[in-house]
XYZ file of C-alpha atoms in Angstrom:
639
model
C -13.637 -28.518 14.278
C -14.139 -28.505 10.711
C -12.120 -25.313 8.899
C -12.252 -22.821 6.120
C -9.525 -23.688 3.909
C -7.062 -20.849 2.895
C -4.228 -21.275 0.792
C -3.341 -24.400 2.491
C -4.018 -22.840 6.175
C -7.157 -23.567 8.244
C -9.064 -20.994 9.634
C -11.860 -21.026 12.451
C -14.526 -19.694 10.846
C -16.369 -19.046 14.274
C -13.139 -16.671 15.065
C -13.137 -15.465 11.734
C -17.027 -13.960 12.013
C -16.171 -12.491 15.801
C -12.853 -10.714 14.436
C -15.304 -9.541 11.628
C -17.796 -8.110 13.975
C -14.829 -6.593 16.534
C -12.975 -4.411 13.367
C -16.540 -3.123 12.213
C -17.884 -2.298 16.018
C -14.373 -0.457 16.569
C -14.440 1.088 13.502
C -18.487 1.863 13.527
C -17.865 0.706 9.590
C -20.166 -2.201 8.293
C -18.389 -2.050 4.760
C -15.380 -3.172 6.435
C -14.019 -6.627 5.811
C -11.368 -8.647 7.390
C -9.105 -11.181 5.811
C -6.224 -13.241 6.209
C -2.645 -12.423 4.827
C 0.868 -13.436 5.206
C 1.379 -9.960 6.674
C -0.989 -7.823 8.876
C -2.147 -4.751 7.288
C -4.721 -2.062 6.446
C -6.448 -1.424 2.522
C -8.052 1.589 3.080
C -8.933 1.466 -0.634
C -10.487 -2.201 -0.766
C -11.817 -1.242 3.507
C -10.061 -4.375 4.191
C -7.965 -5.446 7.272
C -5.591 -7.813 6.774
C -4.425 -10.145 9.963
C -1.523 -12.142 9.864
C -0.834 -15.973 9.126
C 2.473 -15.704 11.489
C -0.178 -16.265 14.565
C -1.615 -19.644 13.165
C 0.091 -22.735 14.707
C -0.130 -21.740 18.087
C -2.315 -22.922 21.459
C -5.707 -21.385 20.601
C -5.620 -18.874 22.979
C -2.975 -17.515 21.980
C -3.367 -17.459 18.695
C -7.202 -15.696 19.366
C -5.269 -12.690 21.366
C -3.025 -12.472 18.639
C -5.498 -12.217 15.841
C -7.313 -9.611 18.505
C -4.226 -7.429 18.685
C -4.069 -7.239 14.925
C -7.922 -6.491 14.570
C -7.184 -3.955 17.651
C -4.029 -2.169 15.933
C -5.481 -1.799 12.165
C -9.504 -0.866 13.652
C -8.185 1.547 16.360
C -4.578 2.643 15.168
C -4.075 2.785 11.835
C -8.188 3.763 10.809
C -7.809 6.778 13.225
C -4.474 7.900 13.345
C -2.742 6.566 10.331
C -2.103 9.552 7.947
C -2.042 7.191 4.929
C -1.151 9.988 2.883
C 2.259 10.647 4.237
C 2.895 6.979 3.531
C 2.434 6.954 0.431
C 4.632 10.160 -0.182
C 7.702 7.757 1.737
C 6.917 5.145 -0.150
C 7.688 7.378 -3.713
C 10.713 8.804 -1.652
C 12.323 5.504 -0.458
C 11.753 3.740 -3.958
C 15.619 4.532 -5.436
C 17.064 3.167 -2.318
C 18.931 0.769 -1.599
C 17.215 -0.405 1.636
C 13.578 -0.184 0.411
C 12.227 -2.859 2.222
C 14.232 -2.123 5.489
C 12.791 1.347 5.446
C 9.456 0.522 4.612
C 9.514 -2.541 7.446
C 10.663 -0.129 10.337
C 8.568 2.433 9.084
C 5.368 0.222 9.984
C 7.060 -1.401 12.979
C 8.255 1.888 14.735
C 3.991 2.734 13.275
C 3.166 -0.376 14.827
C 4.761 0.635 18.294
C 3.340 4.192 18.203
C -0.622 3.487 17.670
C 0.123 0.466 19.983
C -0.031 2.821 22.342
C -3.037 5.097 21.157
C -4.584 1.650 21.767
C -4.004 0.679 24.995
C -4.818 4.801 26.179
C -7.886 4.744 24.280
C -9.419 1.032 24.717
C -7.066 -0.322 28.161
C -9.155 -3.811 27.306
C -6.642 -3.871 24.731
C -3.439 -4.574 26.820
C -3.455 -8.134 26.779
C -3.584 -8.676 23.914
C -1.005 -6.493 23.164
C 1.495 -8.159 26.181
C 0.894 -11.308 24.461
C 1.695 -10.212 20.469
C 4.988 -8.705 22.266
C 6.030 -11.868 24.178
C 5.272 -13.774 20.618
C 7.398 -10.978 18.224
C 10.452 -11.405 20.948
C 10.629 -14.717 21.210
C 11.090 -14.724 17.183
C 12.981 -11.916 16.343
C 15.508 -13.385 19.007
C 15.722 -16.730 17.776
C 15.971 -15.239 14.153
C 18.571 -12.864 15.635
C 20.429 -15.858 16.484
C 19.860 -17.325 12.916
C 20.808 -14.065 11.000
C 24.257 -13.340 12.850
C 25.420 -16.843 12.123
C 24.793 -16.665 8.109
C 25.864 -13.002 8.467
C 22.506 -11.807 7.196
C 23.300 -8.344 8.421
C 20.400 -6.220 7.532
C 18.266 -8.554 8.799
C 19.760 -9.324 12.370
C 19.769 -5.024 12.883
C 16.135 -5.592 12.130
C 15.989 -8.149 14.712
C 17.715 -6.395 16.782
C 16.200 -2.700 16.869
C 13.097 -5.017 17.903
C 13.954 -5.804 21.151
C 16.216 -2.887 21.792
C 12.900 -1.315 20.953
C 10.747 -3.613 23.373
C 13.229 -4.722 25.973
C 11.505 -4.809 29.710
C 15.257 -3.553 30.866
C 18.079 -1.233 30.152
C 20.330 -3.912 31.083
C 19.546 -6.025 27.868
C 22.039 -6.556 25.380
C 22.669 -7.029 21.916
C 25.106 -8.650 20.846
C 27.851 -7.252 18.384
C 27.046 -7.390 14.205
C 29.966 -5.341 12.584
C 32.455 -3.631 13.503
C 30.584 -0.366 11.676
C 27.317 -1.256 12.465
C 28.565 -1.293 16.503
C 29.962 2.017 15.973
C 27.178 3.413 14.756
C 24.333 1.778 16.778
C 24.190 4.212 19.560
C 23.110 6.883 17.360
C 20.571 4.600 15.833
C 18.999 3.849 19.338
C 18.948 7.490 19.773
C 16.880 7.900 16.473
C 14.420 5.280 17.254
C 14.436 5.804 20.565
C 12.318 9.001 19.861
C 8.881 6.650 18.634
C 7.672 6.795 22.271
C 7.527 11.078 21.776
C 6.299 10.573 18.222
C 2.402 11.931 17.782
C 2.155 11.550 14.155
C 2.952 9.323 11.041
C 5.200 12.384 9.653
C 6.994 12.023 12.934
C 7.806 8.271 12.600
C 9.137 8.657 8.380
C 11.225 11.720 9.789
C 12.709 9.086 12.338
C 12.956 6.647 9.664
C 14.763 8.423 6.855
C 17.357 9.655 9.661
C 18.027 6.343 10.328
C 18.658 5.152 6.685
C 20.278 7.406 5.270
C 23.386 6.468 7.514
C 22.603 3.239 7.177
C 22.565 3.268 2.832
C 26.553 3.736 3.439
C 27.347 0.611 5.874
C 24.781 -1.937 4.202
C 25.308 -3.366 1.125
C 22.211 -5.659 0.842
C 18.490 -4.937 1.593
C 16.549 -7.348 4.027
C 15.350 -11.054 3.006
C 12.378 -11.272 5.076
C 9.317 -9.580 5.441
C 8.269 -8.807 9.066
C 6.072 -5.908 8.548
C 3.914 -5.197 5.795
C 3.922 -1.706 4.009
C 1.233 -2.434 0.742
C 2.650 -0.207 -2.135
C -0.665 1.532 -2.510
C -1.814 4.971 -4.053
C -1.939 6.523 -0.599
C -0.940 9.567 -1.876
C -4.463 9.717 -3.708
C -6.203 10.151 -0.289
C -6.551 14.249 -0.138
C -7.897 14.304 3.722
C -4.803 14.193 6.549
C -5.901 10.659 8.059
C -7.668 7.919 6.393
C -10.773 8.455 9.518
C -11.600 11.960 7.405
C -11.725 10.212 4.328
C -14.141 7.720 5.025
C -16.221 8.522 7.569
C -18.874 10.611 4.012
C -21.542 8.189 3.728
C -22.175 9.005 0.359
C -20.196 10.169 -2.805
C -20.880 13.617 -4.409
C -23.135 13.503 -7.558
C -20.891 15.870 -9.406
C -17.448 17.477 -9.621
C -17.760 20.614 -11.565
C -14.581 23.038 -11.845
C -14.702 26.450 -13.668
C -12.626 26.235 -16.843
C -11.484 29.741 -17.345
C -11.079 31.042 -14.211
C -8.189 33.126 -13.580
C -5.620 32.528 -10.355
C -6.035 34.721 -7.631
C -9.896 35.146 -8.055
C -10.786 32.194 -6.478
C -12.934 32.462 -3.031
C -10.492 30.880 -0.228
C -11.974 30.051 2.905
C -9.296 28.715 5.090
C -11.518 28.273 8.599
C -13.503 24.845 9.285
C -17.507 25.769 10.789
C -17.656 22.751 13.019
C -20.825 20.596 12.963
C -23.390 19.591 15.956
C -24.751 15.891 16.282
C -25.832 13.436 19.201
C -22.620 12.417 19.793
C -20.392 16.104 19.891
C -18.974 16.101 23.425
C -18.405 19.693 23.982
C -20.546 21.908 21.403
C -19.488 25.447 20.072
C -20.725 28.484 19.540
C -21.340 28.155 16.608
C -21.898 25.137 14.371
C -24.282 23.665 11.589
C -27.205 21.052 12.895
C -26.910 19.003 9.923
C -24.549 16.743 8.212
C -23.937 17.040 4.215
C -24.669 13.302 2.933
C -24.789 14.848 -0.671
C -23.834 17.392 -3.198
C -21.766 19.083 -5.713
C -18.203 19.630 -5.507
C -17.762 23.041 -7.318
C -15.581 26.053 -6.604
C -18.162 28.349 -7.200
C -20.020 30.115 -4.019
C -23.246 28.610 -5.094
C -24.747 26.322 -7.091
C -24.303 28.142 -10.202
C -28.456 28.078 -11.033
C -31.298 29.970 -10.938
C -34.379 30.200 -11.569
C -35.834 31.700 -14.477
C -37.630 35.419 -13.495
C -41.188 35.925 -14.100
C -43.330 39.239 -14.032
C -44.867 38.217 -10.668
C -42.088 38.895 -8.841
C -41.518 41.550 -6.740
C -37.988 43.674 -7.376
C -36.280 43.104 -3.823
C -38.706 40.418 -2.250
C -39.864 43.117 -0.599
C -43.896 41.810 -0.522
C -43.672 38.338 -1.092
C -41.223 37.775 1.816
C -40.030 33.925 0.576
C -39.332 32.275 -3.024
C -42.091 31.240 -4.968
C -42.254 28.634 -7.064
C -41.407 29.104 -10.671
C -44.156 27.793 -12.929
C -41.971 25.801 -15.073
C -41.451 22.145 -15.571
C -41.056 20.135 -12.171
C -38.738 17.604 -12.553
C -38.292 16.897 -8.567
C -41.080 14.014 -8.637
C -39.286 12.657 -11.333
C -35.821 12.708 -9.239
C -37.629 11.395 -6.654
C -38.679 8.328 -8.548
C -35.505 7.819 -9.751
C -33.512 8.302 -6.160
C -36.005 5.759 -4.664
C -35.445 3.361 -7.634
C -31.670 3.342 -7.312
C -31.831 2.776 -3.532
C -34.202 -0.297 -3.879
C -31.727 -1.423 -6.289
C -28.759 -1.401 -4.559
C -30.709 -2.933 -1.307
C -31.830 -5.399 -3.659
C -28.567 -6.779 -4.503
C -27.761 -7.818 -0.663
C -30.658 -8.971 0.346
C -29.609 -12.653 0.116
C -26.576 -11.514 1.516
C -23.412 -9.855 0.172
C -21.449 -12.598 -1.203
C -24.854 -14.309 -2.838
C -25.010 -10.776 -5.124
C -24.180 -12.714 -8.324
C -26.389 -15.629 -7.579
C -29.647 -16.414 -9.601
C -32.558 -18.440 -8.879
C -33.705 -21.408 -11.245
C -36.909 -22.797 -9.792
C -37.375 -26.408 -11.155
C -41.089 -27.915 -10.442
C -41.103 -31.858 -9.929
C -42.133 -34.437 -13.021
C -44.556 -36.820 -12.720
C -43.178 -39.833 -10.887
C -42.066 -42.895 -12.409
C -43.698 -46.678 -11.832
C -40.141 -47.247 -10.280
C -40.125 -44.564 -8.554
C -43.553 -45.032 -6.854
C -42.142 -48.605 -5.891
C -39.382 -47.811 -4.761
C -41.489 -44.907 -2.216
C -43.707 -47.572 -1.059
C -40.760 -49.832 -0.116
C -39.258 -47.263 1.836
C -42.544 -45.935 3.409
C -42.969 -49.591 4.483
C -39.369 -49.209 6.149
C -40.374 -46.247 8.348
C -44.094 -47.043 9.290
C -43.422 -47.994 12.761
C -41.090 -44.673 13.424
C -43.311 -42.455 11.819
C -46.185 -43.476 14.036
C -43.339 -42.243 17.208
C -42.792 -38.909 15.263
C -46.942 -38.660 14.993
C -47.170 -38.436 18.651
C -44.745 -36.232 19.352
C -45.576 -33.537 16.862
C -49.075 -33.422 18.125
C -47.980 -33.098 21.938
C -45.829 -30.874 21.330
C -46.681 -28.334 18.181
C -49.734 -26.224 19.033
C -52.947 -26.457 17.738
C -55.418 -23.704 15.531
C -57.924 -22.294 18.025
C -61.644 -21.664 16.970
C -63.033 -18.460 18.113
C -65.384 -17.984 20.528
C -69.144 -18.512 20.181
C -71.272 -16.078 21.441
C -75.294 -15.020 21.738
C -75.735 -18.346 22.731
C -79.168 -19.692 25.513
C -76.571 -21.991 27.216
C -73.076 -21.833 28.167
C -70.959 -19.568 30.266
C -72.846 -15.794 31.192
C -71.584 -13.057 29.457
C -70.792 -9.368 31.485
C -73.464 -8.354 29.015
C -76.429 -7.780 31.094
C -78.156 -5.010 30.037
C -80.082 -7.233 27.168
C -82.138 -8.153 30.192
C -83.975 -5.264 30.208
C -83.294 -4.187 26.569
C -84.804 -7.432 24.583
C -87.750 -10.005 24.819
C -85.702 -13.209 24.094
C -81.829 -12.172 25.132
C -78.968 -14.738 24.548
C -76.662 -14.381 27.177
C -74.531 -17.015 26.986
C -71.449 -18.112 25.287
C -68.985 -21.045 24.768
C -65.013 -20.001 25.144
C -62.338 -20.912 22.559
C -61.645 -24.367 22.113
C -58.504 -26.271 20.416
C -58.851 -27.156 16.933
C -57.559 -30.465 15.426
C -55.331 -28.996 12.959
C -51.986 -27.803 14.775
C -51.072 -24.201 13.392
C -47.425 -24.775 12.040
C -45.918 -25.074 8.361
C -42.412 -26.729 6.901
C -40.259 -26.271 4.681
C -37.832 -29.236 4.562
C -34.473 -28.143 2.195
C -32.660 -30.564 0.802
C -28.584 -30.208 -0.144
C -28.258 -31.989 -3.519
C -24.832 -31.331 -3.374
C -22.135 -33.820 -4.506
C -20.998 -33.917 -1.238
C -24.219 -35.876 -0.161
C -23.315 -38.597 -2.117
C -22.706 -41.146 0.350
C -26.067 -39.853 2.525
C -28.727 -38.754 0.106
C -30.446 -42.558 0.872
C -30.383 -42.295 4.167
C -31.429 -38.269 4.242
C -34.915 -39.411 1.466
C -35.563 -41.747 4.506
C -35.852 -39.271 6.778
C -37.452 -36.888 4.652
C -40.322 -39.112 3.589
C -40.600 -40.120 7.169
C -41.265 -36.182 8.099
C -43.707 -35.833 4.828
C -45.998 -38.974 5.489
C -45.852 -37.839 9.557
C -47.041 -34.083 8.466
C -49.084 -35.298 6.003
C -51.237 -38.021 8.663
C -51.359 -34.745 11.354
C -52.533 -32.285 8.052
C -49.372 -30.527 8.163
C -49.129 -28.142 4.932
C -45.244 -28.632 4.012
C -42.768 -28.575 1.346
C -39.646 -30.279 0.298
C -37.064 -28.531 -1.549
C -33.485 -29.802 -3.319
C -30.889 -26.773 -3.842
C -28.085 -26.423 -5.688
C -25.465 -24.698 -7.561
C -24.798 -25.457 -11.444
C -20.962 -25.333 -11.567
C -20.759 -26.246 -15.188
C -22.482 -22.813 -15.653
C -21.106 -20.928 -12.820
C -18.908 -17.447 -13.552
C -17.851 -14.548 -11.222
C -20.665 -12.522 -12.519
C -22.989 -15.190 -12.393
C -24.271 -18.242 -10.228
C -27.065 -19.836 -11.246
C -28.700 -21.958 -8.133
C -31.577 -24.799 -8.697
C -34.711 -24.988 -6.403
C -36.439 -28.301 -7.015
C -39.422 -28.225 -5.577
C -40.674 -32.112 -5.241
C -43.233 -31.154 -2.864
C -45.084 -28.232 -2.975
C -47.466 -26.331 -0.369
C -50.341 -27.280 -2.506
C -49.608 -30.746 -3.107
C -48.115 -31.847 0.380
C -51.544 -32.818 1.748
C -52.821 -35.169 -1.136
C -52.547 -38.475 -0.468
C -50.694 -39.763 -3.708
C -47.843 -37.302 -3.515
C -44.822 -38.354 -2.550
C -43.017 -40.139 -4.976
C -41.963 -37.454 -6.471
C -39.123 -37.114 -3.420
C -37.363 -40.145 -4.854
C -36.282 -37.408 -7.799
C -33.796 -35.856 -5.130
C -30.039 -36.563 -6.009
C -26.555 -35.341 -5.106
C -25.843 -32.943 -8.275
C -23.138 -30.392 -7.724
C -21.987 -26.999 -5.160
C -24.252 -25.946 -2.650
C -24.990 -22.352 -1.473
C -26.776 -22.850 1.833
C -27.098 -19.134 3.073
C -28.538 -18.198 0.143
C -31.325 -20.799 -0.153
C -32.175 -20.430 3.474
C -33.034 -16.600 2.759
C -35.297 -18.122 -0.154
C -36.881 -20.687 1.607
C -37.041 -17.654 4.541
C -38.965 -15.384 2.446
C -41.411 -18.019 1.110
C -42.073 -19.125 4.421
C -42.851 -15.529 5.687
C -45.901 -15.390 3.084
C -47.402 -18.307 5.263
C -50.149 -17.190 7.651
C -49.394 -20.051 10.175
C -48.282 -18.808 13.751
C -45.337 -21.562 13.973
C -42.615 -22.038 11.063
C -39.924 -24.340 11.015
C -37.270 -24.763 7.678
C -35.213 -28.342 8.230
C -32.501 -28.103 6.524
C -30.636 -31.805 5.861
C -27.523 -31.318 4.730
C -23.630 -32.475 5.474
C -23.019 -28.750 6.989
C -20.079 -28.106 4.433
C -20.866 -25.144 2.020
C -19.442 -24.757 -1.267
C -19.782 -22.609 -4.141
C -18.245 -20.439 -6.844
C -16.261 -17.379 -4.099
C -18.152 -19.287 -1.298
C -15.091 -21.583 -0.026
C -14.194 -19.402 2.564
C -17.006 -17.240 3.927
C -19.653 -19.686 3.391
C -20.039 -21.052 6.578
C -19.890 -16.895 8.123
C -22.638 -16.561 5.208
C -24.815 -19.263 6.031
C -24.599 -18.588 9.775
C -25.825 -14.727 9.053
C -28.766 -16.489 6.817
C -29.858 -18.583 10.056
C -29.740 -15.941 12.465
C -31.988 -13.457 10.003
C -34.586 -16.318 9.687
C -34.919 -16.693 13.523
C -35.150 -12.720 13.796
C -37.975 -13.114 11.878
C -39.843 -15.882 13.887
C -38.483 -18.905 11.752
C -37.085 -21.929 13.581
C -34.603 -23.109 11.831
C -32.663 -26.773 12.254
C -30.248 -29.090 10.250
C -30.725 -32.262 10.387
C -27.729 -34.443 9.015
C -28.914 -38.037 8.479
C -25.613 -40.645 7.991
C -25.025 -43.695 7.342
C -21.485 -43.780 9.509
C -20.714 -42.079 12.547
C -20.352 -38.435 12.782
C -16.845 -36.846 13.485
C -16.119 -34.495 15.459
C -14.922 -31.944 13.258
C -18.583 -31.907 11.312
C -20.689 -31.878 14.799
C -18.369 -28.787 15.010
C -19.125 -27.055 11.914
C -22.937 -27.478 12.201
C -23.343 -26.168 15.808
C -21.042 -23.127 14.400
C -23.572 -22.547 11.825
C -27.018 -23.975 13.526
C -25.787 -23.077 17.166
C -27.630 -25.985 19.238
C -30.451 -26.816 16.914
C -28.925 -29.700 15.064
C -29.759 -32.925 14.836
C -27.075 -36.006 14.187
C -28.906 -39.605 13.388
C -26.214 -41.975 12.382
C -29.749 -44.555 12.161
C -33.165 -43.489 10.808
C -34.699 -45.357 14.066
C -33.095 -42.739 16.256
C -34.922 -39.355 14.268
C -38.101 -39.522 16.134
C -36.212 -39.697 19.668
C -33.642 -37.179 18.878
C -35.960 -34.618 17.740
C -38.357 -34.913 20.177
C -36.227 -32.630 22.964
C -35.239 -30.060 20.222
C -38.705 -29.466 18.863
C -39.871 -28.863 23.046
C -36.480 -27.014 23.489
C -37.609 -24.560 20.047
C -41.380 -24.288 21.383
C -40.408 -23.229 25.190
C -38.069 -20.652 23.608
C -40.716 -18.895 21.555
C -43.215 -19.116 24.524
């Protein structure tokens, strides 16, 4: 299987996309990202969850419960029942010490230990995956237990060892002997610890902590070496709500945060009790609540909104006739706002709709020159090469793509009777007859064949102009209307604000019919990055203006996407792109035309992208055959 490169690690980018989608249906966040780290961990500023490296390297099922169990702690444990806030208070009051790092690591481990078990209560699916990343964690910490005692690296073997005190299976397990100090004083540490499986909140677990190291700051001279748990030095402390689940779960910002200058203490309006709010999913309702949700507002410590409007003569002196507010007759400005509101929203939609990490990109559309006299040879040469296959691919388009259907003819004095009688008794000369709908010769389907000039087609972009002019004479003999498009990215020009991304249209809808064009594909070379997602959801949205019933985007390229901030979630990009184009009725395929024989890592790659639609022709003789059961697999699908 071809991987996502990392900082020198490989990553499965079809796990990668399902750990995605776990952590945002847990969470019922779609802003929220996942990532790989040395360390497993939660950003609740960047909505990022971080799972750890330390699982790579393993059988692949393993390592896929292990990534699960990180997904499962950070989405359902620390986004719930984290009080980040608290954290980030220990992390200002552990700072001076001496062990910093050991107190922040079993901080997050005893954490670690205490949602692990929210988990498992809340989602029991969980407890698998959560056997397994215990069975992994012992069978390190012992052999680094081992490892520590030996180099007397004494900080880090009590580390070691308050893990599996912490998860031994048996009371019979032992530890064996560090110091003479630290053996004195380890019963009243297991005591301490001991007390995570009563804790029900983070304050619980620092107060269990800071017991613990503050005996410990007098018998340890040196902080831990490694780094087993992760506790990011974040502004936690920033977060005003009591868990990071109240923080986030607004939809939307206030506009404004207005404060009263001069007002004096003591005058303020406190309101200390919470009126609870109704929706769909409130499991047991109160007496009283509110039936709406605030999305936006004003954040003010006034009682109102601190405006009014402006009094007019018309008004009655208690509202005593009139009943409801009237409207001032002032300037209206709410049409205005309205306009504006609507504006920003199709603004920020704007920006993702050829996906979120194709928001800097920019579209260069590049229209084909007139063909050269070598060019045109060289086209006849190879159109010569592929006469006999395209007749093959001829036949097998028109069995198998459907044809345009003329309507019926009716009022008709032979054919088929129409229901229609009455006209018997209703006209002299009635035409009763008519002929049903009959097939058309033209076959109701359009293409769009895209073409990866990326530097990484190099070695195939021969081989993939056979095949394409052997698709653009066989839609062109069946009256096919089609066109053939080269992407890609200008890396010379590329920033992290901006990607510019070429569209070179050879062969337009227009011109894909006439017999001279074609030449004009010979143009088509390898030139730099390519951004496939993002020129699918072009070619998507240009296809979707077509009024054909059946539309089909080829896409030949080597399946490997690559692009300014595209290494890594290209592939999870590119695979979103083709699943939105089917959504919306387009078939999409890849076709990857070699001259050598395909490895297994690439056929990989492509099916992880494509799913089964793909196509692999080490020979141009072999297209016509190999398409011919994935075109009838595509049409019985949309029947």
């Amino acid at each position: 299987m071809r991987f996502i490169k990392f900082n020198d690690q490989q990553v499965d980018s079809f796990l990668f996309m399902e750990l995605s989608d776990l952590s945002k249906g847990l969470t019922k966040n779609r802003d929220l990202e996942v990532d790989y780290s040395v360390q497993s961990y939660l950003d609740p500023f960047e909505k990022k969850i971080y799972v750890s490296h330390f699982w790579d390297h393993r059988e692949k099922s393993e390592t896929e419960l292990a990534l699960k169990s990180d997904v499962y702690l950070r989405s359902i444990g620390n986004y719930f029942h984290t009080d980040f806030r608290e954290l980030g208070l220990f992390i200002q009051r552990v700072r001076p010490l001496k062990l910093n790092s050991f107190a922040k690591q079993l901080c997050m481990l005893l954490e670690d230990l205490r949602i692990e078990e929210v988990c498992i209560k809340e989602r029991p699916g969980t407890k698998t995956a959560f056997y397994l990343r215990k069975k992994l964690y012992r069978r390190h910490f012992q052999s680094q237990l081992i490892i520590h005692k030996e180099r007397n690296i004494l900080t880090d073997a009590l580390f070691n060892a308050l893990y599996l005190i912490l998860t031994a299976e048996s009371t019979m397990e032992q530890v064996p002997a560090l110091s003479e100090n630290l053996d004195r004083t380890l019963p009243y540490i297991q005591t301490q610890i001991f007390q995570v499986f009563e804790a029900s909140s983070t304050s619980h677990i620092i107060k269990i902590v800071l017991n613990v190291v503050d005996i410990l700051e007098e018998l340890l001279d040196k902080d831990m070496l490694n780094t087993y748990f992760y506790l990011a030095d974040l502004p936690y402390e920033s977060i005003k709500a009591s868990s990071l689940f109240d923080e986030l779960k607004r939809k939307s910002k206030l506009k404004n945060k207005d404060q009263i200058e001069n007002a004096k203490k003591g005058d303020e309006d406190v309101h200390s009790d919470k009126l609870p709010t109704w929706h769909s999913e409130t499991s047991k309702p109160t007496k009283s609540f509110l039936q709406f949700d605030l999305e936006q507002g004003t954040n003010t410590t006034l009682n109102g909104d601190g405006t009014v409007r402006e009094g007019e003569d018309t008004d009655q002196a208690l509202a005593m006739v009139q009943g409801t507010s009237g409207k001032a007759k002032k300037n209206d400005y709410s049409k205005l706002e309205a306009m504006e509101s609507q504006k920003e929203e199709r603004s920020s939609a704007g920006e993702l709709v050829y996906g979120k990490e194709n928001k800097y990109a920019v579209p260069i559309f590049v229209q084909s020159k007139l063909p050269s006299a070598d060019d045109i040879d060289k086209y006849k040469h190879d159109r010569n090469d592929i006469l006999l296959f395209q007749k093959k691919l001829k036949l097998m388009i028109q069995k198998t793509l459907e044809h345009k259907r003329t309507l019926p003819r009716t009022d008709l004095h032979i054919g088929r009777l129409n229901k229609k009688l009455l006209r018997l008794l209703t006209e002299e000369n009635p035409k009763l007859f008519y002929k049903k709908q009959e097939r058309s010769p033209d076959i109701d389907a359009v293409f769009t064949l895209l073409v990866d000039c990326s530097a990484s087609m190099f070695d195939k972009m021969d081989q993939t102009k056979l095949g394409i002019i052997l698709f653009h004479e066989t839609l062109k003999s069946v009256r096919v209307p089609h066109q053939i498009v080269g992407f890609w990215e200008d890396t010379n020009e590329a920033s992290k604000t901006r990607q510019p991304n070429h569209f070179h249209t050879v062969i337009s809808f227009k011109d894909s019919l006439q017999s001279q064009a074609g030449p004009e594909i010979m143009q088509l070379s390898p030139e730099e990055d390519n951004r496939d997602g993002y020129a699918i959801r072009h070619m998507t949205e240009q296809l979707m203006k077509r009024h054909e019933k059946q539309k089909f985007l080829l896409v030949f390229s080597d399946g490997e996407p690559a692009a300014t901030g595209y290494e890594r979630n290209g592939i999870i990009d590119t695979h979103e792109a083709v699943l939105d184009a089917r959504k919306l009725g387009v078939e999409v395929m890849n076709v990857f035309l070699s001259t050598n024989e395909v490895d297994e890592a690439t056929k990989k790659t492509t099916q992880n992208i494509y799913g089964r639609y793909s196509v692999f022709v080490e020979k141009i003789d072999e297209l016509p055959e190999q398409l011919y059961p994935l075109l009838k697999r595509l049409l019985l699908k949309t029947i």
